[in-house]
Amino acid sequence: MRRLTAILMMFILTLSLVSCGGQGEGDVYVDTTWHMDTYFSYLLYGRKAEKVFNELEEIVKNAEQVFDCYSADSEIYAVNEEDEDGYKEISRELFEVLERALSGYSRSDGAFDPTVGRLVSLWGFGTDDPSVPSDEDIKEALQHVGGSDVHLKQVDGRYYVSKPEGMMLDFGGIAKGYTLTLIARKLADSKLTDAVISVGGNVLLYGDRKFSVGIRRPSKDALDPVCTFSLSRCVVSTTGSYERFFVENGVQYCHIIDSKTGQSVNGDMVSLSVVMSDAAEADLWSTAYFVKGMDAALEAMRIGELEGVILTEDNRILCSEGLAEKLEEGSVAEGWTWEVVARES
Ligand code: ADP
Ligand code: MG
């Protein structure tokens, strides 16, 4: 029953946050499915929309089989279980997502770290009983973390990965975005005119049609937006500390972990949404800047490297200049202060 209510809520949310202008061609198809521990919501416009939906679902199911770390049937799960050092053959699909994740690791100076798995499980995120680990346990787990220790190689059209024994790859910060990247490729080959596909905090807007995208109020059960933007042809990815967290001795700990210290990230941002053209990039950078912290995110906005919006603990909305132009008039919720982060020339 709870599941059904959640599906209905998600459905209503998608329809209420996404309103469309202009006229599309052909069918409209709306559906919601459950994969990778989250909802996939589809709103598809154009010819044979339902057929395209079925093809997209196949892509998602395949992605789940390859790189969903939480599914015991997945290829990545088997790689994590493997105890021996040395190269192990993997599929091209897994190779490609690993390549992207490791490139994100180096480009973000290690803020995005797909080898954070041991720390995530030490803190107990993803279980019913998370708790603050001891310093010794964090120190021990840190020895099995570090993106620079993972190596890829390609020989004669075959793909290999090597990771140290005891290291656990975790694609929680990129799997959903990367799946949307695969979906976007398929959409480009389809006859659809426009689409909105939303996957747990990542929204892909395809086509020229403008959609109204809301930035969610940072509270577990809230569904109303603090502001809305009119956007097309982009991806909005959000990382927040308000959805998956626990409280111990009055302190709130969120599921994003700084892999340099092993600590749960505790900054001034309660959520960070980034707007980019590619979904895997948006997903990994929203996580990376959440780890780097508010000052780094603001600086990236000032120098024009990041379009996005930050929500703070004290109800401020800090929006980059380019994105601010897309704000829908009158959409800022009561009790929130709107501030534009000016670009320095
Ligand atoms: P969500 O999955 O909640 O929408 P994110 O995209 O930011 O949010 O991903 C969070 C997930 O990424 C965590 O649940 C964890 O699996 C993983 N993760 C945590 N810390 C890091 C990190 N520093 N780098 C990469 N992935 C991380
Ligand atoms: Mg992310």
mmCIF file of C-alpha atoms and ligand atoms in Angstrom:
data_model
loop_
_atom_site.group_PDB
_atom_site.id
_atom_site.type_symbol
_atom_site.label_atom_id
_atom_site.label_comp_id
_atom_site.label_asym_id
_atom_site.label_seq_id
_atom_site.Cartn_x
_atom_site.Cartn_y
_atom_site.Cartn_z
ATOM 1 C CA MET A 1 0.000 0.000 0.000
ATOM 2 C CA ARG A 2 2.835 2.391 0.921
ATOM 3 C CA ARG A 3 4.512 1.497 -2.336
ATOM 4 C CA LEU A 4 1.331 2.268 -4.265
ATOM 5 C CA THR A 5 0.924 5.604 -2.484
ATOM 6 C CA ALA A 6 4.534 6.441 -3.274
ATOM 7 C CA ILE A 7 4.042 5.606 -6.949
ATOM 8 C CA LEU A 8 0.966 7.814 -7.094
ATOM 9 C CA MET A 9 2.793 10.645 -5.324
ATOM 10 C CA MET A 10 5.676 10.342 -7.749
ATOM 11 C CA PHE A 11 3.261 10.401 -10.650
ATOM 12 C CA ILE A 12 1.512 13.499 -9.370
ATOM 13 C CA LEU A 13 4.868 15.124 -8.620
ATOM 14 C CA THR A 14 6.114 14.510 -12.132
ATOM 15 C CA LEU A 15 2.981 15.918 -13.649
ATOM 16 C CA SER A 16 2.848 18.902 -11.341
ATOM 17 C CA LEU A 17 6.498 19.819 -11.652
ATOM 18 C CA VAL A 18 6.532 19.320 -15.362
ATOM 19 C CA SER A 19 4.111 21.380 -17.348
ATOM 20 C CA CYS A 20 4.504 21.746 -21.043
ATOM 21 C CA GLY A 21 4.099 24.450 -23.618
ATOM 22 C CA GLY A 22 3.619 24.106 -27.360
ATOM 23 C CA GLN A 23 2.142 21.254 -29.321
ATOM 24 C CA GLY A 24 3.804 17.875 -29.736
ATOM 25 C CA GLU A 25 3.313 15.333 -32.486
ATOM 26 C CA GLY A 26 1.652 11.980 -31.957
ATOM 27 C CA ASP A 27 1.375 10.065 -28.690
ATOM 28 C CA VAL A 28 2.063 10.969 -25.129
ATOM 29 C CA TYR A 29 3.122 8.142 -22.859
ATOM 30 C CA VAL A 30 3.464 8.362 -19.065
ATOM 31 C CA ASP A 31 4.751 5.579 -16.821
ATOM 32 C CA THR A 32 6.648 4.937 -13.598
ATOM 33 C CA THR A 33 8.837 1.927 -12.857
ATOM 34 C CA TRP A 34 11.133 0.851 -10.021
ATOM 35 C CA HIS A 35 14.814 0.037 -10.556
ATOM 36 C CA MET A 36 18.092 0.642 -8.707
ATOM 37 C CA ASP A 37 16.140 1.257 -5.520
ATOM 38 C CA THR A 38 14.360 4.269 -6.967
ATOM 39 C CA TYR A 39 11.567 5.397 -9.302
ATOM 40 C CA PHE A 40 12.030 5.933 -13.003
ATOM 41 C CA SER A 41 9.320 8.323 -14.236
ATOM 42 C CA TYR A 42 8.763 8.711 -17.944
ATOM 43 C CA LEU A 43 6.873 11.368 -19.856
ATOM 44 C CA LEU A 44 7.369 10.730 -23.561
ATOM 45 C CA TYR A 45 6.052 12.698 -26.538
ATOM 46 C CA GLY A 46 6.072 11.614 -30.150
ATOM 47 C CA ARG A 47 5.468 8.690 -32.429
ATOM 48 C CA LYS A 48 5.424 5.200 -30.970
ATOM 49 C CA ALA A 49 6.074 6.566 -27.507
ATOM 50 C CA GLU A 50 5.048 3.340 -25.772
ATOM 51 C CA LYS A 51 7.380 1.286 -27.960
ATOM 52 C CA VAL A 52 10.247 3.629 -27.107
ATOM 53 C CA PHE A 53 9.349 3.299 -23.421
ATOM 54 C CA ASN A 54 9.740 -0.492 -23.676
ATOM 55 C CA GLU A 55 13.121 -0.076 -25.344
ATOM 56 C CA LEU A 56 14.256 2.355 -22.657
ATOM 57 C CA GLU A 57 13.185 -0.079 -19.943
ATOM 58 C CA GLU A 58 15.354 -2.751 -21.570
ATOM 59 C CA ILE A 59 18.311 -0.366 -21.370
ATOM 60 C CA VAL A 60 17.592 0.266 -17.695
ATOM 61 C CA LYS A 61 17.292 -3.447 -16.893
ATOM 62 C CA ASN A 62 20.555 -4.126 -18.654
ATOM 63 C CA ALA A 63 22.255 -1.248 -16.794
ATOM 64 C CA GLU A 64 20.982 -2.730 -13.527
ATOM 65 C CA GLN A 65 22.518 -6.091 -14.429
ATOM 66 C CA VAL A 66 25.866 -4.453 -15.118
ATOM 67 C CA PHE A 67 26.522 -1.663 -12.640
ATOM 68 C CA ASP A 68 23.915 -1.599 -9.878
ATOM 69 C CA CYS A 69 26.160 -2.348 -6.860
ATOM 70 C CA TYR A 70 23.179 -3.113 -4.655
ATOM 71 C CA SER A 71 21.861 -5.901 -6.831
ATOM 72 C CA ALA A 72 23.450 -9.248 -5.975
ATOM 73 C CA ASP A 73 22.899 -10.360 -9.591
ATOM 74 C CA SER A 74 24.940 -7.567 -11.118
ATOM 75 C CA GLU A 75 28.338 -7.784 -12.739
ATOM 76 C CA ILE A 76 29.758 -5.070 -10.472
ATOM 77 C CA TYR A 77 28.613 -7.052 -7.437
ATOM 78 C CA ALA A 78 30.641 -10.039 -8.666
ATOM 79 C CA VAL A 79 33.684 -7.816 -9.264
ATOM 80 C CA ASN A 80 33.400 -6.544 -5.685
ATOM 81 C CA GLU A 81 33.174 -10.104 -4.354
ATOM 82 C CA GLU A 82 36.336 -11.103 -6.222
ATOM 83 C CA ASP A 83 39.154 -11.374 -3.714
ATOM 84 C CA GLU A 84 42.233 -11.775 -5.841
ATOM 85 C CA ASP A 85 44.517 -8.982 -7.006
ATOM 86 C CA GLY A 86 45.251 -8.637 -10.691
ATOM 87 C CA TYR A 87 43.239 -8.009 -13.837
ATOM 88 C CA LYS A 88 39.801 -9.516 -14.272
ATOM 89 C CA GLU A 89 37.854 -9.507 -17.515
ATOM 90 C CA ILE A 90 34.701 -7.390 -17.540
ATOM 91 C CA SER A 91 32.039 -6.379 -20.060
ATOM 92 C CA ARG A 92 32.439 -3.364 -22.320
ATOM 93 C CA GLU A 93 29.450 -1.738 -20.572
ATOM 94 C CA LEU A 94 31.078 -2.032 -17.159
ATOM 95 C CA PHE A 95 34.395 -0.844 -18.584
ATOM 96 C CA GLU A 96 32.721 2.281 -19.967
ATOM 97 C CA VAL A 97 30.996 3.270 -16.743
ATOM 98 C CA LEU A 98 34.213 2.613 -14.804
ATOM 99 C CA GLU A 99 36.149 4.740 -17.251
ATOM 100 C CA ARG A 100 33.718 7.595 -16.744
ATOM 101 C CA ALA A 101 33.718 7.201 -12.957
ATOM 102 C CA LEU A 102 37.519 7.113 -12.734
ATOM 103 C CA SER A 103 37.815 10.101 -15.029
ATOM 104 C CA GLY A 104 35.381 11.882 -12.669
ATOM 105 C CA TYR A 105 37.640 10.914 -9.784
ATOM 106 C CA SER A 106 40.675 12.573 -11.326
ATOM 107 C CA ARG A 107 38.836 15.594 -12.718
ATOM 108 C CA SER A 108 37.269 16.292 -9.317
ATOM 109 C CA ASP A 109 40.602 15.788 -7.494
ATOM 110 C CA GLY A 110 39.152 12.779 -5.718
ATOM 111 C CA ALA A 111 35.993 14.481 -4.420
ATOM 112 C CA PHE A 112 33.948 12.046 -6.492
ATOM 113 C CA ASP A 113 35.392 8.663 -5.586
ATOM 114 C CA PRO A 114 33.767 5.469 -6.903
ATOM 115 C CA THR A 115 35.905 3.364 -4.542
ATOM 116 C CA VAL A 116 34.116 4.748 -1.472
ATOM 117 C CA GLY A 117 32.189 1.459 -0.986
ATOM 118 C CA ARG A 118 33.935 0.256 2.180
ATOM 119 C CA LEU A 119 33.218 3.567 3.882
ATOM 120 C CA VAL A 120 29.576 3.600 2.775
ATOM 121 C CA SER A 121 29.034 0.134 4.247
ATOM 122 C CA LEU A 122 31.054 0.928 7.385
ATOM 123 C CA TRP A 123 28.723 3.864 8.087
ATOM 124 C CA GLY A 124 25.841 1.491 7.368
ATOM 125 C CA PHE A 125 24.197 3.592 4.667
ATOM 126 C CA GLY A 126 21.802 1.423 2.750
ATOM 127 C CA THR A 127 21.090 -0.667 5.887
ATOM 128 C CA ASP A 128 18.416 -0.263 8.570
ATOM 129 C CA ASP A 129 20.981 0.472 11.213
ATOM 130 C CA PRO A 130 23.542 3.135 10.249
ATOM 131 C CA SER A 131 25.849 4.516 12.964
ATOM 132 C CA VAL A 132 28.981 6.619 13.405
ATOM 133 C CA PRO A 133 32.010 4.301 13.124
ATOM 134 C CA SER A 134 35.041 4.407 15.410
ATOM 135 C CA ASP A 135 38.166 6.289 14.281
ATOM 136 C CA GLU A 136 40.076 2.989 14.051
ATOM 137 C CA ASP A 137 37.453 1.442 11.803
ATOM 138 C CA ILE A 138 37.478 4.519 9.547
ATOM 139 C CA LYS A 139 41.261 4.351 9.372
ATOM 140 C CA GLU A 140 41.114 0.677 8.423
ATOM 141 C CA ALA A 141 38.440 1.237 5.742
ATOM 142 C CA LEU A 142 40.404 4.147 4.268
ATOM 143 C CA GLN A 143 43.168 1.699 3.384
ATOM 144 C CA HIS A 144 40.774 0.093 0.911
ATOM 145 C CA VAL A 145 39.667 3.357 -0.706
ATOM 146 C CA GLY A 146 41.233 5.411 -3.500
ATOM 147 C CA GLY A 147 40.348 5.799 -7.175
ATOM 148 C CA SER A 148 43.995 5.920 -8.243
ATOM 149 C CA ASP A 149 44.401 2.241 -7.236
ATOM 150 C CA VAL A 150 41.948 1.028 -9.872
ATOM 151 C CA HIS A 151 43.336 0.281 -13.329
ATOM 152 C CA LEU A 152 41.662 -0.475 -16.621
ATOM 153 C CA LYS A 153 43.072 -2.033 -19.738
ATOM 154 C CA GLN A 154 41.818 -3.032 -23.139
ATOM 155 C CA VAL A 155 43.498 -5.813 -25.091
ATOM 156 C CA ASP A 156 42.277 -7.214 -28.434
ATOM 157 C CA GLY A 157 38.768 -5.901 -27.927
ATOM 158 C CA ARG A 158 38.513 -7.363 -24.426
ATOM 159 C CA TYR A 159 38.162 -5.307 -21.280
ATOM 160 C CA TYR A 160 39.823 -5.701 -17.888
ATOM 161 C CA VAL A 161 39.851 -4.062 -14.465
ATOM 162 C CA SER A 162 42.246 -4.472 -11.584
ATOM 163 C CA LYS A 163 41.463 -3.299 -8.084
ATOM 164 C CA PRO A 164 43.177 -4.071 -4.786
ATOM 165 C CA GLU A 165 41.770 -6.862 -2.676
ATOM 166 C CA GLY A 166 39.151 -5.591 -0.222
ATOM 167 C CA MET A 167 38.238 -2.501 -2.221
ATOM 168 C CA MET A 168 34.541 -1.997 -2.974
ATOM 169 C CA LEU A 169 33.395 -0.055 -5.990
ATOM 170 C CA ASP A 170 30.280 2.027 -5.381
ATOM 171 C CA PHE A 171 28.451 3.596 -8.296
ATOM 172 C CA GLY A 172 25.697 5.138 -6.156
ATOM 173 C CA GLY A 173 26.848 8.612 -7.222
ATOM 174 C CA ILE A 174 26.860 7.931 -10.963
ATOM 175 C CA ALA A 175 24.723 4.861 -11.815
ATOM 176 C CA LYS A 176 21.453 6.725 -12.214
ATOM 177 C CA GLY A 177 23.019 9.559 -14.202
ATOM 178 C CA TYR A 178 24.932 7.145 -16.404
ATOM 179 C CA THR A 179 21.730 5.208 -17.098
ATOM 180 C CA LEU A 180 20.125 8.480 -18.183
ATOM 181 C CA THR A 181 23.083 9.086 -20.502
ATOM 182 C CA LEU A 182 22.380 5.709 -22.120
ATOM 183 C CA ILE A 183 18.692 6.628 -22.322
ATOM 184 C CA ALA A 184 19.498 9.984 -23.952
ATOM 185 C CA ARG A 185 21.496 8.182 -26.664
ATOM 186 C CA LYS A 186 18.521 5.979 -27.424
ATOM 187 C CA LEU A 187 16.153 8.965 -27.493
ATOM 188 C CA ALA A 188 18.363 10.649 -30.068
ATOM 189 C CA ASP A 189 17.788 7.611 -32.323
ATOM 190 C CA SER A 190 14.032 7.585 -31.762
ATOM 191 C CA LYS A 191 11.211 9.549 -33.343
ATOM 192 C CA LEU A 192 10.220 11.129 -30.066
ATOM 193 C CA THR A 193 10.019 14.910 -30.107
ATOM 194 C CA ASP A 194 10.339 15.544 -26.383
ATOM 195 C CA ALA A 195 10.746 13.646 -23.144
ATOM 196 C CA VAL A 196 11.211 14.075 -19.420
ATOM 197 C CA ILE A 197 12.714 11.175 -17.520
ATOM 198 C CA SER A 198 13.292 11.517 -13.840
ATOM 199 C CA VAL A 199 15.364 9.073 -11.793
ATOM 200 C CA GLY A 200 15.747 9.739 -8.073
ATOM 201 C CA GLY A 201 17.090 13.283 -8.123
ATOM 202 C CA ASN A 202 18.197 13.346 -11.763
ATOM 203 C CA VAL A 203 15.920 14.790 -14.432
ATOM 204 C CA LEU A 204 16.641 14.486 -18.135
ATOM 205 C CA LEU A 205 14.881 16.934 -20.443
ATOM 206 C CA TYR A 206 14.985 15.916 -24.082
ATOM 207 C CA GLY A 207 13.792 17.998 -27.030
ATOM 208 C CA ASP A 208 13.056 21.686 -27.557
ATOM 209 C CA ARG A 209 9.905 21.810 -25.497
ATOM 210 C CA LYS A 210 10.321 23.803 -22.301
ATOM 211 C CA PHE A 211 9.424 22.140 -19.035
ATOM 212 C CA SER A 212 8.976 23.562 -15.588
ATOM 213 C CA VAL A 213 11.447 21.905 -13.217
ATOM 214 C CA GLY A 214 11.094 22.387 -9.488
ATOM 215 C CA ILE A 215 13.893 22.325 -6.935
ATOM 216 C CA ARG A 216 12.493 20.270 -4.093
ATOM 217 C CA ARG A 217 12.102 21.649 -0.597
ATOM 218 C CA PRO A 218 14.895 19.962 1.381
ATOM 219 C CA SER A 219 12.885 17.818 3.720
ATOM 220 C CA LYS A 220 12.257 14.088 3.609
ATOM 221 C CA ASP A 221 8.552 14.104 2.915
ATOM 222 C CA ALA A 222 8.215 17.424 1.121
ATOM 223 C CA LEU A 223 7.018 17.407 -2.441
ATOM 224 C CA ASP A 224 6.618 21.123 -3.080
ATOM 225 C CA PRO A 225 9.362 23.126 -4.792
ATOM 226 C CA VAL A 226 11.215 26.124 -3.323
ATOM 227 C CA CYS A 227 11.466 27.566 -6.841
ATOM 228 C CA THR A 228 10.969 26.463 -10.434
ATOM 229 C CA PHE A 229 12.919 26.964 -13.650
ATOM 230 C CA SER A 230 11.805 26.800 -17.255
ATOM 231 C CA LEU A 231 14.292 24.495 -18.981
ATOM 232 C CA SER A 232 14.836 22.390 -22.073
ATOM 233 C CA ARG A 233 17.586 20.089 -23.403
ATOM 234 C CA CYS A 234 19.540 19.543 -20.214
ATOM 235 C CA VAL A 235 19.891 17.413 -17.102
ATOM 236 C CA VAL A 236 19.325 18.595 -13.556
ATOM 237 C CA SER A 237 20.966 16.448 -10.862
ATOM 238 C CA THR A 238 20.519 17.020 -7.174
ATOM 239 C CA THR A 239 22.579 15.813 -4.252
ATOM 240 C CA GLY A 240 21.113 16.540 -0.861
ATOM 241 C CA SER A 241 21.632 15.701 2.776
ATOM 242 C CA TYR A 242 17.919 15.659 3.603
ATOM 243 C CA GLU A 243 16.828 12.389 2.020
ATOM 244 C CA ARG A 244 19.185 9.692 3.266
ATOM 245 C CA PHE A 245 20.654 10.435 6.669
ATOM 246 C CA PHE A 246 20.576 9.384 10.305
ATOM 247 C CA VAL A 247 20.833 11.297 13.579
ATOM 248 C CA GLU A 248 23.149 10.276 16.405
ATOM 249 C CA ASN A 249 23.605 12.320 19.596
ATOM 250 C CA GLY A 250 21.738 15.201 17.995
ATOM 251 C CA VAL A 251 24.040 15.331 14.950
ATOM 252 C CA GLN A 252 22.760 14.599 11.443
ATOM 253 C CA TYR A 253 24.953 12.458 9.178
ATOM 254 C CA CYS A 254 24.258 12.199 5.442
ATOM 255 C CA HIS A 255 25.123 9.471 2.913
ATOM 256 C CA ILE A 256 27.813 11.461 1.069
ATOM 257 C CA ILE A 257 31.286 10.636 2.336
ATOM 258 C CA ASP A 258 34.548 12.484 1.893
ATOM 259 C CA SER A 259 36.828 9.655 0.814
ATOM 260 C CA LYS A 260 39.921 11.549 1.975
ATOM 261 C CA THR A 261 38.800 11.680 5.616
ATOM 262 C CA GLY A 262 36.197 8.915 5.735
ATOM 263 C CA GLN A 263 33.742 11.348 7.341
ATOM 264 C CA SER A 264 30.158 12.000 6.324
ATOM 265 C CA VAL A 265 29.971 15.406 4.634
ATOM 266 C CA ASN A 266 28.549 18.068 6.883
ATOM 267 C CA GLY A 267 28.528 21.432 5.169
ATOM 268 C CA ASP A 268 26.307 24.496 4.800
ATOM 269 C CA MET A 269 24.558 23.137 1.730
ATOM 270 C CA VAL A 270 21.437 21.061 2.272
ATOM 271 C CA SER A 271 21.133 20.484 -1.420
ATOM 272 C CA LEU A 272 23.005 21.218 -4.598
ATOM 273 C CA SER A 273 21.429 20.914 -8.031
ATOM 274 C CA VAL A 274 23.635 21.149 -11.091
ATOM 275 C CA VAL A 275 22.523 21.713 -14.671
ATOM 276 C CA MET A 276 24.577 20.107 -17.430
ATOM 277 C CA SER A 277 24.079 18.634 -20.878
ATOM 278 C CA ASP A 278 25.148 15.094 -19.955
ATOM 279 C CA ALA A 279 23.464 13.108 -17.194
ATOM 280 C CA ALA A 280 26.447 11.055 -15.987
ATOM 281 C CA GLU A 281 28.459 14.278 -15.660
ATOM 282 C CA ALA A 282 25.648 16.038 -13.822
ATOM 283 C CA ASP A 283 25.258 13.137 -11.400
ATOM 284 C CA LEU A 284 28.941 12.845 -10.605
ATOM 285 C CA TRP A 285 29.516 16.606 -10.324
ATOM 286 C CA SER A 286 26.544 17.124 -8.007
ATOM 287 C CA THR A 287 28.140 14.560 -5.692
ATOM 288 C CA ALA A 288 31.653 15.974 -6.229
ATOM 289 C CA TYR A 289 30.712 19.575 -5.425
ATOM 290 C CA PHE A 290 28.690 18.418 -2.451
ATOM 291 C CA VAL A 291 31.911 16.892 -1.108
ATOM 292 C CA LYS A 292 34.052 19.887 -2.085
ATOM 293 C CA GLY A 293 31.655 22.134 -0.182
ATOM 294 C CA MET A 294 29.770 25.373 -0.616
ATOM 295 C CA ASP A 295 32.762 27.687 -1.120
ATOM 296 C CA ALA A 296 34.110 25.539 -3.951
ATOM 297 C CA ALA A 297 30.676 25.313 -5.589
ATOM 298 C CA LEU A 298 30.178 29.096 -5.348
ATOM 299 C CA GLU A 299 33.637 29.725 -6.804
ATOM 300 C CA ALA A 300 32.897 27.364 -9.717
ATOM 301 C CA MET A 301 29.670 29.316 -10.343
ATOM 302 C CA ARG A 302 31.530 32.655 -10.257
ATOM 303 C CA ILE A 303 34.115 31.561 -12.801
ATOM 304 C CA GLY A 304 31.445 30.087 -15.065
ATOM 305 C CA GLU A 305 32.368 26.430 -14.550
ATOM 306 C CA LEU A 306 29.121 25.445 -12.878
ATOM 307 C CA GLU A 307 25.468 26.239 -13.487
ATOM 308 C CA GLY A 308 23.328 25.242 -10.577
ATOM 309 C CA VAL A 309 21.517 26.157 -7.416
ATOM 310 C CA ILE A 310 22.390 25.662 -3.756
ATOM 311 C CA LEU A 311 19.875 25.500 -0.910
ATOM 312 C CA THR A 312 21.324 26.325 2.505
ATOM 313 C CA GLU A 313 20.489 25.394 6.070
ATOM 314 C CA ASP A 314 19.178 28.961 6.649
ATOM 315 C CA ASN A 315 16.721 28.953 3.707
ATOM 316 C CA ARG A 316 18.797 30.772 1.117
ATOM 317 C CA ILE A 317 18.653 29.907 -2.584
ATOM 318 C CA LEU A 318 22.013 30.661 -4.206
ATOM 319 C CA CYS A 319 21.700 30.434 -7.979
ATOM 320 C CA SER A 320 24.322 30.749 -10.706
ATOM 321 C CA GLU A 321 23.777 33.590 -13.155
ATOM 322 C CA GLY A 322 23.030 31.497 -16.244
ATOM 323 C CA LEU A 323 20.428 29.391 -14.471
ATOM 324 C CA ALA A 324 18.916 32.423 -12.710
ATOM 325 C CA GLU A 325 17.756 33.705 -16.118
ATOM 326 C CA LYS A 326 15.499 30.633 -16.332
ATOM 327 C CA LEU A 327 13.738 31.197 -12.991
ATOM 328 C CA GLU A 328 9.965 31.247 -13.352
ATOM 329 C CA GLU A 329 8.549 34.512 -12.177
ATOM 330 C CA GLY A 330 6.898 34.424 -8.788
ATOM 331 C CA SER A 331 8.029 30.828 -8.153
ATOM 332 C CA VAL A 332 10.233 31.421 -5.085
ATOM 333 C CA ALA A 333 8.468 29.923 -2.077
ATOM 334 C CA GLU A 334 7.635 31.978 0.977
ATOM 335 C CA GLY A 335 10.330 31.901 3.642
ATOM 336 C CA TRP A 336 13.200 31.528 1.139
ATOM 337 C CA THR A 337 15.698 34.220 0.076
ATOM 338 C CA TRP A 338 16.701 34.331 -3.572
ATOM 339 C CA GLU A 339 20.316 35.330 -4.360
ATOM 340 C CA VAL A 340 22.134 35.302 -7.702
ATOM 341 C CA VAL A 341 25.811 34.317 -7.738
ATOM 342 C CA ALA A 342 27.220 36.832 -10.222
ATOM 343 C CA ARG A 343 29.743 35.624 -12.769
ATOM 344 C CA GLU A 344 33.095 37.369 -12.616
ATOM 345 C CA SER A 345 34.395 38.420 -15.980
HETATM 346 P P1 ADP B 1 21.546 10.105 -4.475
HETATM 347 O O1 ADP B 1 22.003 8.771 -4.953
HETATM 348 O O2 ADP B 1 21.089 10.101 -3.081
HETATM 349 O O3 ADP B 1 20.599 10.764 -5.414
HETATM 350 P P2 ADP B 1 24.149 11.064 -5.185
HETATM 351 O O4 ADP B 1 23.985 11.014 -6.655
HETATM 352 O O5 ADP B 1 24.911 12.228 -4.717
HETATM 353 O O6 ADP B 1 22.781 11.056 -4.425
HETATM 354 O O7 ADP B 1 24.889 9.733 -4.755
HETATM 355 C C1 ADP B 1 25.057 9.363 -3.436
HETATM 356 C C2 ADP B 1 25.683 7.986 -3.363
HETATM 357 O O8 ADP B 1 27.010 8.021 -3.909
HETATM 358 C C3 ADP B 1 25.858 7.445 -1.967
HETATM 359 O O9 ADP B 1 24.717 6.769 -1.553
HETATM 360 C C4 ADP B 1 27.056 6.533 -2.110
HETATM 361 O O10 ADP B 1 26.657 5.287 -2.619
HETATM 362 C C5 ADP B 1 27.876 7.224 -3.145
HETATM 363 N N1 ADP B 1 28.887 8.147 -2.576
HETATM 364 C C6 ADP B 1 29.004 8.644 -1.319
HETATM 365 N N2 ADP B 1 30.067 9.454 -1.209
HETATM 366 C C7 ADP B 1 30.646 9.482 -2.442
HETATM 367 C C8 ADP B 1 31.797 10.114 -2.972
HETATM 368 N N3 ADP B 1 32.585 10.919 -2.241
HETATM 369 N N4 ADP B 1 32.090 9.887 -4.282
HETATM 370 C C9 ADP B 1 31.321 9.076 -5.048
HETATM 371 N N5 ADP B 1 30.232 8.455 -4.613
HETATM 372 C C10 ADP B 1 29.893 8.645 -3.326
HETATM 373 MG MG MG B 2 25.175 12.570 -7.845
#
